[in-house]
JSON list of C-alpha atoms and ligand atoms in Angstrom, two decimals:
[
{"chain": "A", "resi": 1, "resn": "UNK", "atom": "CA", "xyz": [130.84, 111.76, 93.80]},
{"chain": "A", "resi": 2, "resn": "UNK", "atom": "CA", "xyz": [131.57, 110.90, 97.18]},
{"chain": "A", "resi": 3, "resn": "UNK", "atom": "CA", "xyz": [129.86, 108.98, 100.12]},
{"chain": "A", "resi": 4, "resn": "UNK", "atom": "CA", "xyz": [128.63, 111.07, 103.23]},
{"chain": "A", "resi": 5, "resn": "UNK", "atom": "CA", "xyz": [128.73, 110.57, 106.80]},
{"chain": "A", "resi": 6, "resn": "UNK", "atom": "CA", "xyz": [125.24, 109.38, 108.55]},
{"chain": "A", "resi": 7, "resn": "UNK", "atom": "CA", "xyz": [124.50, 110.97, 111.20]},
{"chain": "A", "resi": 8, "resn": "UNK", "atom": "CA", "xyz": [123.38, 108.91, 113.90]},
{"chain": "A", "resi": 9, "resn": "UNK", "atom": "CA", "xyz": [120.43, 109.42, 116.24]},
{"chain": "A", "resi": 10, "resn": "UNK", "atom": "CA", "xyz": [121.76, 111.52, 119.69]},
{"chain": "A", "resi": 11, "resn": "UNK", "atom": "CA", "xyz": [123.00, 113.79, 116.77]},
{"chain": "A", "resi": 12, "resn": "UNK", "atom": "CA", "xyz": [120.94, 117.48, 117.20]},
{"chain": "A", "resi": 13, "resn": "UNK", "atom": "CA", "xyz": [120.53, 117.95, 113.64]},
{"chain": "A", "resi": 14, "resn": "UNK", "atom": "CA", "xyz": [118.19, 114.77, 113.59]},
{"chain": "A", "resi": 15, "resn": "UNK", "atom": "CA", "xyz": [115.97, 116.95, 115.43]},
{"chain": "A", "resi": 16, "resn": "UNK", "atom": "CA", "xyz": [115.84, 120.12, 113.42]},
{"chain": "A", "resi": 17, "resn": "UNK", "atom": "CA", "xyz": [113.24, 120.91, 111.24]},
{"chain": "A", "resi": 18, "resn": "UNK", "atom": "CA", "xyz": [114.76, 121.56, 107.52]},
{"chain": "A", "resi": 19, "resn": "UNK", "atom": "CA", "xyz": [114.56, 124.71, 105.57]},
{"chain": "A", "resi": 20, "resn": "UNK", "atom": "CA", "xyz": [112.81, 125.03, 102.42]},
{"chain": "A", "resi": 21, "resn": "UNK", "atom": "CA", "xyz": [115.12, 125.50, 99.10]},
{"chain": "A", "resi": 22, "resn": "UNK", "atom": "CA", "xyz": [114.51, 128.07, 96.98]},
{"chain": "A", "resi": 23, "resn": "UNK", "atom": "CA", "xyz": [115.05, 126.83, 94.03]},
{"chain": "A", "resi": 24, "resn": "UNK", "atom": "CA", "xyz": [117.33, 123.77, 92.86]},
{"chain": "A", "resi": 25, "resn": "UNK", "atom": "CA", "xyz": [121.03, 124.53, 92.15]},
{"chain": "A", "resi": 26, "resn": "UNK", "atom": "CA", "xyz": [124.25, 123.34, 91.07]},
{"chain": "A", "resi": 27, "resn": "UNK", "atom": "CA", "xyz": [125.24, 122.63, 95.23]},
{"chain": "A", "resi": 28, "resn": "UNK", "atom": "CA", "xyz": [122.08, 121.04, 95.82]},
{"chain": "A", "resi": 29, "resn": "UNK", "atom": "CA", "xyz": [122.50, 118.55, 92.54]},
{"chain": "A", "resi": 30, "resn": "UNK", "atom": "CA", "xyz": [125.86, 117.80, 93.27]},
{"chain": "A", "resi": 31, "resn": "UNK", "atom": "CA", "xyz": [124.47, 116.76, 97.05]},
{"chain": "A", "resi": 32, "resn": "UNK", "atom": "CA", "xyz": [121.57, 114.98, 95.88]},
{"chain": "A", "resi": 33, "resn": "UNK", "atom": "CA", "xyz": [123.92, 112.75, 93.15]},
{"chain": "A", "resi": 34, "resn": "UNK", "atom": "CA", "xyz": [126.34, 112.28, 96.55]},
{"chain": "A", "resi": 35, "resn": "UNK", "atom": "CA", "xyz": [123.20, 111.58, 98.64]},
{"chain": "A", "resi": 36, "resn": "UNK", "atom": "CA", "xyz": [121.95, 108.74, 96.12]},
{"chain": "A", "resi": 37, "resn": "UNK", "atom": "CA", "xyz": [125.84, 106.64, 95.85]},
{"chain": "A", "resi": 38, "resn": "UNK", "atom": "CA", "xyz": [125.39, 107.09, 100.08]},
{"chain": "A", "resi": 39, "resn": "UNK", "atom": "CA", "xyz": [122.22, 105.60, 99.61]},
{"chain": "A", "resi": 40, "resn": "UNK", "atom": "CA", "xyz": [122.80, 102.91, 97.38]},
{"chain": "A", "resi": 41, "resn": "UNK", "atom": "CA", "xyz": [126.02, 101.95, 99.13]},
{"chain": "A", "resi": 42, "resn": "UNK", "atom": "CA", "xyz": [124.55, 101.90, 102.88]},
{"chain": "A", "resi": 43, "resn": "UNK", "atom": "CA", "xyz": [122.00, 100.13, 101.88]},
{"chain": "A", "resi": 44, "resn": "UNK", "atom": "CA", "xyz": [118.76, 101.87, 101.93]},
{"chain": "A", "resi": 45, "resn": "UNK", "atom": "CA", "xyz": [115.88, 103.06, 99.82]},
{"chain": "A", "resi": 46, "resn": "UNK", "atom": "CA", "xyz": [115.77, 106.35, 101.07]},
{"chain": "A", "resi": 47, "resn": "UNK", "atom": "CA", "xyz": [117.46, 108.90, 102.71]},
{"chain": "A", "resi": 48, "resn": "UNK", "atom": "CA", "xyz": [117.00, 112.45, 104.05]},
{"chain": "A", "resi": 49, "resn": "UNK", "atom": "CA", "xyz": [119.31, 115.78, 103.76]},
{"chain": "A", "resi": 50, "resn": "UNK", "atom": "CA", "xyz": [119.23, 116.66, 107.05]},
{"chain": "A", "resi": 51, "resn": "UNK", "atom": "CA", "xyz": [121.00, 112.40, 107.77]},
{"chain": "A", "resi": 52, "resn": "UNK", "atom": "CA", "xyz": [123.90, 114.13, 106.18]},
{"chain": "A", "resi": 53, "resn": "UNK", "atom": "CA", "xyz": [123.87, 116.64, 108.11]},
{"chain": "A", "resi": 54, "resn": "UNK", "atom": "CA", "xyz": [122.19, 118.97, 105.31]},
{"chain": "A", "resi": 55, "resn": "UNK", "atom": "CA", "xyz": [119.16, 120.83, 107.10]},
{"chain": "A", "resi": 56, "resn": "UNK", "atom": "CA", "xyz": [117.32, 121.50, 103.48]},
{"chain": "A", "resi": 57, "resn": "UNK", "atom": "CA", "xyz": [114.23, 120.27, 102.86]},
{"chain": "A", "resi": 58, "resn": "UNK", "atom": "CA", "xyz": [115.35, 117.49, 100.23]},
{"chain": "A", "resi": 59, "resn": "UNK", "atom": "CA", "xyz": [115.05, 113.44, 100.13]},
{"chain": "A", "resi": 60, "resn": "UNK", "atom": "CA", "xyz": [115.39, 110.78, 97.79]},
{"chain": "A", "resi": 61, "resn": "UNK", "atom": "CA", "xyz": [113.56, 107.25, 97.87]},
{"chain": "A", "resi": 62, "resn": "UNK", "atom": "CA", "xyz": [114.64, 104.57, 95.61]},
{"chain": "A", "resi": 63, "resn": "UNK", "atom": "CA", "xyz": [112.61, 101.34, 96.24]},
{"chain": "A", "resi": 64, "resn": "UNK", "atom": "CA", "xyz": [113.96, 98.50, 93.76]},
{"chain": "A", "resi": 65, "resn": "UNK", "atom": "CA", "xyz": [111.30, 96.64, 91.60]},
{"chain": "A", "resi": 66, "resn": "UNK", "atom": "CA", "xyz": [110.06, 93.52, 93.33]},
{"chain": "A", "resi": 67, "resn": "UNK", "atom": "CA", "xyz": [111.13, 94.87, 96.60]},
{"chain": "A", "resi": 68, "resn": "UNK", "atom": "CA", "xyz": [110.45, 92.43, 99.52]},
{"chain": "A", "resi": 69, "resn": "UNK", "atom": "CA", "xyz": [108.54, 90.64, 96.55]},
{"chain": "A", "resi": 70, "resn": "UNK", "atom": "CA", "xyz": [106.16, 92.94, 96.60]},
{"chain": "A", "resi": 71, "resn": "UNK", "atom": "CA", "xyz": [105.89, 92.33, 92.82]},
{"chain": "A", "resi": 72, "resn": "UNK", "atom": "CA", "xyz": [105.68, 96.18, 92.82]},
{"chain": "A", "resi": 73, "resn": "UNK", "atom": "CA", "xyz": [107.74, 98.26, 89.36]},
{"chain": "A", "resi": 74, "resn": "UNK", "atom": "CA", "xyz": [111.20, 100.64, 90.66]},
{"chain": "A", "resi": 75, "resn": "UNK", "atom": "CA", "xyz": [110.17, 103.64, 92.78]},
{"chain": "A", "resi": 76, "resn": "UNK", "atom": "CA", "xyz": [112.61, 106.14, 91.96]},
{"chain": "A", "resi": 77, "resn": "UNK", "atom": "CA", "xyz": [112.66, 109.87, 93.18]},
{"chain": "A", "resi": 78, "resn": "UNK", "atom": "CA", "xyz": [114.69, 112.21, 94.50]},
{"chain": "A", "resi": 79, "resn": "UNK", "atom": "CA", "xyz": [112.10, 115.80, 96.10]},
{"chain": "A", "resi": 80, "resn": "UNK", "atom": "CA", "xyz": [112.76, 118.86, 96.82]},
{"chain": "A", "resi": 81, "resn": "UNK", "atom": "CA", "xyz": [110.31, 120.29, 99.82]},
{"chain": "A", "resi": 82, "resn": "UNK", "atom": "CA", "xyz": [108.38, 117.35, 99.45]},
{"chain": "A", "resi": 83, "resn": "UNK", "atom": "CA", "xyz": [104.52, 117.90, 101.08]},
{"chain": "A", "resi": 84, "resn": "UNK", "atom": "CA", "xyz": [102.06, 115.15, 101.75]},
{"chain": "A", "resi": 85, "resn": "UNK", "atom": "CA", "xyz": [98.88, 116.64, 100.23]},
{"chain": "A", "resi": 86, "resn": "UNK", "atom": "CA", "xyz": [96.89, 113.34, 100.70]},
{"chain": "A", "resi": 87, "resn": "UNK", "atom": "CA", "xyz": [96.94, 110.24, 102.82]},
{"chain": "A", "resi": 88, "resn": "UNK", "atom": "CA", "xyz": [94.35, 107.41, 103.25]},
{"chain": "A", "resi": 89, "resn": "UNK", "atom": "CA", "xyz": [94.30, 104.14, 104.92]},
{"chain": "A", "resi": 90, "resn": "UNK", "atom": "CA", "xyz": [96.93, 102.82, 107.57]},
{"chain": "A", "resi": 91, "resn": "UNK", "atom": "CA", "xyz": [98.81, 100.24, 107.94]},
{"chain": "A", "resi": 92, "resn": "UNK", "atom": "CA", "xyz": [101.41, 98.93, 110.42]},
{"chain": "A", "resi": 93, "resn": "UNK", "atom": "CA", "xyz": [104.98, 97.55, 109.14]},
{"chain": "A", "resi": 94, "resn": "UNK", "atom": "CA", "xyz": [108.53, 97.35, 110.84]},
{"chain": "A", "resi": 95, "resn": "UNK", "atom": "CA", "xyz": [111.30, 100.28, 109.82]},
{"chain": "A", "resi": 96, "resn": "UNK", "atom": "CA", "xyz": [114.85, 100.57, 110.30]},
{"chain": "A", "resi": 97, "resn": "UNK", "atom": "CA", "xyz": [116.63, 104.05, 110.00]},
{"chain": "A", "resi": 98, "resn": "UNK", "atom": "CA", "xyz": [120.66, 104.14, 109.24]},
{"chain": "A", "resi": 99, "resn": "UNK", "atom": "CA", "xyz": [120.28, 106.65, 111.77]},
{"chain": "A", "resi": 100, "resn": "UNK", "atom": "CA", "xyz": [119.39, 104.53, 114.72]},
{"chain": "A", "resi": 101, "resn": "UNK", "atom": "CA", "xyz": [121.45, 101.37, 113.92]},
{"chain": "A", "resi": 102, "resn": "UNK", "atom": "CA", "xyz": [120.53, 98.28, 115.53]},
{"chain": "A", "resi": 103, "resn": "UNK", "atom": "CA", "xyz": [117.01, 99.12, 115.76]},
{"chain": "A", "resi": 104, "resn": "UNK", "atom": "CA", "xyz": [113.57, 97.99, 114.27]},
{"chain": "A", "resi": 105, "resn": "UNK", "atom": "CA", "xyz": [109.93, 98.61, 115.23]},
{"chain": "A", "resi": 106, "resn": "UNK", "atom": "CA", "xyz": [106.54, 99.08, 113.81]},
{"chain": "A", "resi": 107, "resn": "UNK", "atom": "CA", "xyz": [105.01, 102.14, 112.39]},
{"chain": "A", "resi": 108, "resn": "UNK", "atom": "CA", "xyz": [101.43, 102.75, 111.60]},
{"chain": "A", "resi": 109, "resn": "UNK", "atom": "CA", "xyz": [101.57, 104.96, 108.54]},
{"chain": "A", "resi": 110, "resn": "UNK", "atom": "CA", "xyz": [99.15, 105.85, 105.46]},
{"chain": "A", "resi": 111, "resn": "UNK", "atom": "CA", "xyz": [98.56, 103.51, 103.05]},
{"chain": "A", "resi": 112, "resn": "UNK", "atom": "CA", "xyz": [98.38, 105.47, 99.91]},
{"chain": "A", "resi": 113, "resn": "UNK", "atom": "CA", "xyz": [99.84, 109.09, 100.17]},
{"chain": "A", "resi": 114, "resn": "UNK", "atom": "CA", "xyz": [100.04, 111.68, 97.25]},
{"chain": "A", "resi": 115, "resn": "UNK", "atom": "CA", "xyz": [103.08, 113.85, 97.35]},
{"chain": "A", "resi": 116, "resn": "UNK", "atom": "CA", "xyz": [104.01, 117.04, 95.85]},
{"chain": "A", "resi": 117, "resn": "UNK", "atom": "CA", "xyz": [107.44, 118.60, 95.66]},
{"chain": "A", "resi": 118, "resn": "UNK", "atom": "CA", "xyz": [110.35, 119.65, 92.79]},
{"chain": "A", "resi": 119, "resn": "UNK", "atom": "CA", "xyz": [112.21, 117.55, 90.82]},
{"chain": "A", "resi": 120, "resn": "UNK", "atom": "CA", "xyz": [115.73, 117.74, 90.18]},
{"chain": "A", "resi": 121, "resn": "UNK", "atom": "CA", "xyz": [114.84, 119.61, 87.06]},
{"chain": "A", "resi": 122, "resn": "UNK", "atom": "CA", "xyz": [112.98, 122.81, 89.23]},
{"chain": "A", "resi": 123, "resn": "UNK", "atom": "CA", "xyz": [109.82, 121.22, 87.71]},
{"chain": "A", "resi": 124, "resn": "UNK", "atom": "CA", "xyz": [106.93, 120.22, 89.53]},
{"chain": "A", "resi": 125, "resn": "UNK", "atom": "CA", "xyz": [106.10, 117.33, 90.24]},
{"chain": "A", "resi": 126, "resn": "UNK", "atom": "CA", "xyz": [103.27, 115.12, 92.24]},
{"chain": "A", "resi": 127, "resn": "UNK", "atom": "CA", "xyz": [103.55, 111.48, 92.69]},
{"chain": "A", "resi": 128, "resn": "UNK", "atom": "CA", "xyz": [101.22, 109.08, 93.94]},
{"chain": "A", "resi": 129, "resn": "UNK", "atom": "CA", "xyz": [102.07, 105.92, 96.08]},
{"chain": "A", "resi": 130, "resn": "UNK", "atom": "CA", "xyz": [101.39, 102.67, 98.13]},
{"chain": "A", "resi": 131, "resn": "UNK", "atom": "CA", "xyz": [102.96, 100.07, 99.92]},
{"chain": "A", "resi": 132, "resn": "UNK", "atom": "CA", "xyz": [106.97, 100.33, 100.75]},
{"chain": "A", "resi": 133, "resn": "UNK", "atom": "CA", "xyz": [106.88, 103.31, 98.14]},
{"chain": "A", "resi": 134, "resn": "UNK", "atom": "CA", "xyz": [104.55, 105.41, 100.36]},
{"chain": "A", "resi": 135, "resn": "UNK", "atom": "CA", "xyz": [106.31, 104.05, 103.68]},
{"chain": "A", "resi": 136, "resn": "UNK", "atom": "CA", "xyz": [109.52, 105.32, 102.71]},
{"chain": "A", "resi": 137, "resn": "UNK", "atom": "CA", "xyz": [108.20, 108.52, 101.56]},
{"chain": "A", "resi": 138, "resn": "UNK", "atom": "CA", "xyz": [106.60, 109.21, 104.71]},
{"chain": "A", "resi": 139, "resn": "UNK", "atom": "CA", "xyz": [109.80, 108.18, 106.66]},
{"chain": "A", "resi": 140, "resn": "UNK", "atom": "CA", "xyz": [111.40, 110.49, 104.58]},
{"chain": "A", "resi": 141, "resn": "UNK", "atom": "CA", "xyz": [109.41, 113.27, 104.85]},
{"chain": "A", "resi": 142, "resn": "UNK", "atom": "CA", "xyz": [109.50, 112.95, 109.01]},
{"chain": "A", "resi": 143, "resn": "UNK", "atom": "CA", "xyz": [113.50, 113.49, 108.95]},
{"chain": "A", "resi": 144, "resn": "UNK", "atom": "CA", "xyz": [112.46, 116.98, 107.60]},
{"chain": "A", "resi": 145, "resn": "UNK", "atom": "CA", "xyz": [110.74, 117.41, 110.22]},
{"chain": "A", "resi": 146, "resn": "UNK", "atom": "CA", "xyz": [113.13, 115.89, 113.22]},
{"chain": "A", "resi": 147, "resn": "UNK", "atom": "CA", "xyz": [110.91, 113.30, 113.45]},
{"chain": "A", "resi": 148, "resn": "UNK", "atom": "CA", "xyz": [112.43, 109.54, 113.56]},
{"chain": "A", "resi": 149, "resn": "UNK", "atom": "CA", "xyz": [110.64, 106.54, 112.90]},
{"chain": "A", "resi": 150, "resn": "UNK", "atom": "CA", "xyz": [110.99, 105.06, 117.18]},
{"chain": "A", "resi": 151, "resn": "UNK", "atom": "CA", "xyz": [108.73, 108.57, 117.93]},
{"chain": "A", "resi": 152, "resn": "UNK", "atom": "CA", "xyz": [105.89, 107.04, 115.44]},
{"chain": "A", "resi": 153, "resn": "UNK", "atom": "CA", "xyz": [106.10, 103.62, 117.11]},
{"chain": "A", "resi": 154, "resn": "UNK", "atom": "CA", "xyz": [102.67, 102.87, 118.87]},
{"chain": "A", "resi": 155, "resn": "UNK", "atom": "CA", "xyz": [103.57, 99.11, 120.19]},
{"chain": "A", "resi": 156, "resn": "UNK", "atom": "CA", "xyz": [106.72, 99.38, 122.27]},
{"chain": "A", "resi": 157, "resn": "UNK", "atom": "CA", "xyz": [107.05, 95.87, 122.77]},
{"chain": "A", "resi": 158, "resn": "UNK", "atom": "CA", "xyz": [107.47, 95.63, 118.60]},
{"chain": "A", "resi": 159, "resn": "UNK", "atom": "CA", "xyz": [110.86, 97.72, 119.10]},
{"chain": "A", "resi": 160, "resn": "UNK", "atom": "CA", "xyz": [113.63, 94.80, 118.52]},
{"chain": "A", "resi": 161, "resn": "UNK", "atom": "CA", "xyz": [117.21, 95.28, 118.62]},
{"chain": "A", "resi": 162, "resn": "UNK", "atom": "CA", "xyz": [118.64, 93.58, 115.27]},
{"chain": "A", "resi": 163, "resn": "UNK", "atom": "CA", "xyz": [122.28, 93.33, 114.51]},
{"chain": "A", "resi": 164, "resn": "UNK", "atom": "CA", "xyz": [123.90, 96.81, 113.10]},
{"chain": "A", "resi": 165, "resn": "UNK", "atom": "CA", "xyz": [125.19, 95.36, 110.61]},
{"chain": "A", "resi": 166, "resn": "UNK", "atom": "CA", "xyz": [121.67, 94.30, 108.98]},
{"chain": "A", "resi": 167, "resn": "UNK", "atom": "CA", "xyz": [120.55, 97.72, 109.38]},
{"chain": "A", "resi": 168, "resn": "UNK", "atom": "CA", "xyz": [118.55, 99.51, 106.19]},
{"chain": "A", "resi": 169, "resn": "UNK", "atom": "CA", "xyz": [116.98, 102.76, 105.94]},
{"chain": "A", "resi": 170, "resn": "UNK", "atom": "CA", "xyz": [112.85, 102.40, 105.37]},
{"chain": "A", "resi": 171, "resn": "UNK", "atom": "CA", "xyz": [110.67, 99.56, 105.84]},
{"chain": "A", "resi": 172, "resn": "UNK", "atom": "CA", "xyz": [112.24, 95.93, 106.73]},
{"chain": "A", "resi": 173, "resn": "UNK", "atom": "CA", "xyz": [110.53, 92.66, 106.47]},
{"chain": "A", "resi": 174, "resn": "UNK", "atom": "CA", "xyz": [108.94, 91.19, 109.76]},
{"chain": "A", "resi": 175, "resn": "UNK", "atom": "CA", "xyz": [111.28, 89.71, 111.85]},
{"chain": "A", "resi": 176, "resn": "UNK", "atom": "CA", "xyz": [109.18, 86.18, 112.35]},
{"chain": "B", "resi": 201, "resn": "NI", "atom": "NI1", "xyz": [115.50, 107.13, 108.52]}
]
Protein backbone atom coordinates (compact mmCIF):
# COMPACT_ATOMS: atom_id res chain seq x y z
CA UNK A 1 0.00 0.00 0.00
CA UNK A 2 1.14 3.35 -0.35
CA UNK A 3 -0.19 6.96 0.37
CA UNK A 4 -1.06 9.26 -2.72
CA UNK A 5 -0.52 12.74 -3.49
CA UNK A 6 -3.77 15.19 -3.09
CA UNK A 7 -4.20 17.18 -5.54
CA UNK A 8 -4.97 20.54 -4.58
CA UNK A 9 -7.62 22.87 -5.97
CA UNK A 10 -5.92 25.20 -9.10
CA UNK A 11 -5.06 21.54 -10.17
CA UNK A 12 -7.09 20.89 -13.84
CA UNK A 13 -7.93 17.46 -13.05
CA UNK A 14 -10.23 18.80 -10.13
CA UNK A 15 -12.23 20.00 -12.88
CA UNK A 16 -12.63 17.04 -15.15
CA UNK A 17 -15.48 15.03 -15.22
CA UNK A 18 -14.43 11.17 -14.47
CA UNK A 19 -14.90 8.28 -16.76
CA UNK A 20 -17.01 5.44 -16.01
CA UNK A 21 -15.12 1.93 -15.21
CA UNK A 22 -16.01 -0.87 -16.90
CA UNK A 23 -15.81 -3.24 -14.70
CA UNK A 24 -13.65 -3.52 -11.34
CA UNK A 25 -10.07 -4.88 -11.70
CA UNK A 26 -6.99 -5.83 -10.11
CA UNK A 27 -5.51 -1.84 -10.86
CA UNK A 28 -8.55 -0.36 -9.68
CA UNK A 29 -8.51 -2.59 -6.18
CA UNK A 30 -5.08 -2.04 -5.62
CA UNK A 31 -5.99 2.00 -6.02
CA UNK A 32 -8.99 1.88 -4.04
CA UNK A 33 -6.96 -0.15 -0.92
CA UNK A 34 -4.15 2.89 -1.59
CA UNK A 35 -7.01 5.45 -1.76
CA UNK A 36 -8.51 4.24 1.73
CA UNK A 37 -4.66 4.27 3.92
CA UNK A 38 -4.60 8.09 2.01
CA UNK A 39 -7.80 8.55 3.47
CA UNK A 40 -7.45 7.36 6.79
CA UNK A 41 -4.04 8.95 7.17
CA UNK A 42 -5.05 12.62 5.87
CA UNK A 43 -7.68 12.61 7.79
CA UNK A 44 -10.92 12.42 6.04
CA UNK A 45 -14.03 10.38 5.57
CA UNK A 46 -14.03 10.39 2.05
CA UNK A 47 -12.19 10.83 -0.86
CA UNK A 48 -12.52 10.89 -4.66
CA UNK A 49 -10.30 9.18 -7.61
CA UNK A 50 -9.99 11.94 -9.58
CA UNK A 51 -8.10 13.90 -5.78
CA UNK A 52 -5.43 11.47 -6.76
CA UNK A 53 -5.26 12.39 -9.79
CA UNK A 54 -7.29 9.17 -11.05
CA UNK A 55 -10.10 10.53 -13.51
CA UNK A 56 -12.37 7.15 -12.93
CA UNK A 57 -15.50 7.36 -11.66
CA UNK A 58 -14.67 5.76 -8.10
CA UNK A 59 -14.93 7.12 -4.28
CA UNK A 60 -14.84 5.84 -0.96
CA UNK A 61 -16.62 7.36 2.26
CA UNK A 62 -15.78 6.08 5.59
CA UNK A 63 -17.69 8.03 8.33
CA UNK A 64 -16.62 6.56 11.90
CA UNK A 65 -19.50 5.51 14.31
CA UNK A 66 -20.49 8.35 16.58
CA UNK A 67 -19.05 10.80 14.21
CA UNK A 68 -19.35 14.44 15.46
CA UNK A 69 -21.58 12.54 18.11
CA UNK A 70 -23.96 12.05 15.86
CA UNK A 71 -24.68 8.78 17.74
CA UNK A 72 -24.93 7.46 14.14
CA UNK A 73 -23.32 3.27 13.45
CA UNK A 74 -19.75 3.25 10.88
CA UNK A 75 -20.55 4.28 7.30
CA UNK A 76 -18.26 2.37 5.33
CA UNK A 77 -18.10 2.19 1.41
CA UNK A 78 -15.95 2.35 -1.18
CA UNK A 79 -18.37 2.89 -5.18
CA UNK A 80 -17.66 2.40 -8.28
CA UNK A 81 -19.75 4.98 -10.74
CA UNK A 82 -21.68 5.89 -7.92
CA UNK A 83 -25.32 7.66 -9.13
CA UNK A 84 -27.65 9.53 -6.86
CA UNK A 85 -31.02 7.96 -7.83
CA UNK A 86 -32.89 9.79 -4.97
CA UNK A 87 -32.56 12.84 -2.80
CA UNK A 88 -35.05 14.53 -0.39
CA UNK A 89 -34.86 17.23 2.09
CA UNK A 90 -31.92 19.85 2.48
CA UNK A 91 -29.98 20.89 4.84
CA UNK A 92 -27.09 23.35 5.27
CA UNK A 93 -23.69 22.23 7.13
CA UNK A 94 -19.96 23.46 6.84
CA UNK A 95 -17.36 21.17 4.54
CA UNK A 96 -13.78 21.11 4.21
CA UNK A 97 -12.08 19.40 1.11
CA UNK A 98 -8.17 18.19 1.42
CA UNK A 99 -8.28 19.71 -1.82
CA UNK A 100 -8.79 23.30 -0.89
CA UNK A 101 -6.80 23.43 2.41
CA UNK A 102 -7.49 26.11 4.71
CA UNK A 103 -10.96 26.43 3.73
CA UNK A 104 -14.55 25.84 5.20
CA UNK A 105 -18.05 26.95 4.17
CA UNK A 106 -21.60 25.85 4.11
CA UNK A 107 -23.31 23.64 1.70
CA UNK A 108 -26.97 23.10 1.29
CA UNK A 109 -27.22 19.47 0.29
CA UNK A 110 -30.01 16.58 0.45
CA UNK A 111 -30.85 15.22 3.47
CA UNK A 112 -31.43 11.64 2.73
CA UNK A 113 -29.98 10.44 -0.71
CA UNK A 114 -30.16 6.80 -2.11
CA UNK A 115 -27.16 5.77 -4.08
CA UNK A 116 -26.45 3.16 -6.51
CA UNK A 117 -23.08 2.04 -7.80
CA UNK A 118 -20.55 -1.33 -7.69
CA UNK A 119 -18.91 -2.64 -4.97
CA UNK A 120 -15.50 -3.71 -4.82
CA UNK A 121 -16.78 -7.17 -5.51
CA UNK A 122 -18.39 -6.05 -9.33
CA UNK A 123 -21.70 -6.55 -7.40
CA UNK A 124 -24.34 -4.16 -7.19
CA UNK A 125 -25.05 -2.40 -4.76
CA UNK A 126 -27.59 0.56 -3.47
CA UNK A 127 -27.22 2.22 -0.22
CA UNK A 128 -29.35 4.49 1.52
CA UNK A 129 -28.22 7.49 3.76
CA UNK A 130 -28.62 10.61 6.07
CA UNK A 131 -26.82 13.00 7.92
CA UNK A 132 -22.74 13.23 7.52
CA UNK A 133 -23.17 9.77 5.64
CA UNK A 134 -25.25 11.36 2.82
CA UNK A 135 -23.08 14.72 2.99
CA UNK A 136 -20.03 13.00 2.24
CA UNK A 137 -21.52 10.96 -0.40
CA UNK A 138 -22.73 13.84 -2.19
CA UNK A 139 -19.31 15.64 -1.81
CA UNK A 140 -18.00 12.72 -3.19
CA UNK A 141 -19.97 12.22 -5.95
CA UNK A 142 -19.38 16.18 -7.10
CA UNK A 143 -15.42 15.48 -7.46
CA UNK A 144 -16.65 13.12 -10.29
CA UNK A 145 -18.05 15.60 -11.67
CA UNK A 146 -15.30 18.65 -11.21
CA UNK A 147 -17.45 20.02 -8.93
CA UNK A 148 -15.89 21.27 -5.40
CA UNK A 149 -17.71 21.92 -2.42
CA UNK A 150 -16.83 26.37 -2.51
CA UNK A 151 -19.03 26.10 -6.14
CA UNK A 152 -22.13 24.65 -3.92
CA UNK A 153 -21.69 27.38 -1.31
CA UNK A 154 -24.87 29.67 -1.32
CA UNK A 155 -23.79 32.11 1.77
CA UNK A 156 -20.40 33.58 0.89
CA UNK A 157 -19.98 35.24 4.01
CA UNK A 158 -20.06 31.40 5.70
CA UNK A 159 -16.66 30.74 3.68
CA UNK A 160 -13.95 30.90 6.71
CA UNK A 161 -10.39 30.42 6.34
CA UNK A 162 -9.34 27.73 9.14
CA UNK A 163 -5.83 26.70 9.76
CA UNK A 164 -4.42 23.98 7.05
CA UNK A 165 -3.42 22.02 9.31
CA UNK A 166 -7.10 21.28 10.76
CA UNK A 167 -8.20 20.59 7.39
CA UNK A 168 -10.59 17.23 6.76
CA UNK A 169 -12.21 16.04 3.75
CA UNK A 170 -16.38 16.11 4.16
CA UNK A 171 -18.45 17.80 6.58
CA UNK A 172 -16.75 19.71 9.72
CA UNK A 173 -18.44 20.82 12.82
CA UNK A 174 -19.62 24.57 13.00
CA UNK A 175 -17.02 26.76 13.73
CA UNK A 176 -19.01 28.71 16.79
NI1 LIG B 1 -13.41 17.07 -1.29
Amino acid sequence: MALLEILLEGDPRLRQKALRVRGVDDSLRELARDMFETMLEAPGVGLAAPQVGVLRRFIWVHVPENFHDEGGPEFSIALVNPEIVKAHGRVFGYEGCLSIPGWTGEVPRAEVVTVKGIGLDNKPIRVKARGWGARVLQHEIDHLDGILFLDRVEDKSTIVQVPEEETVEGPVEAAD
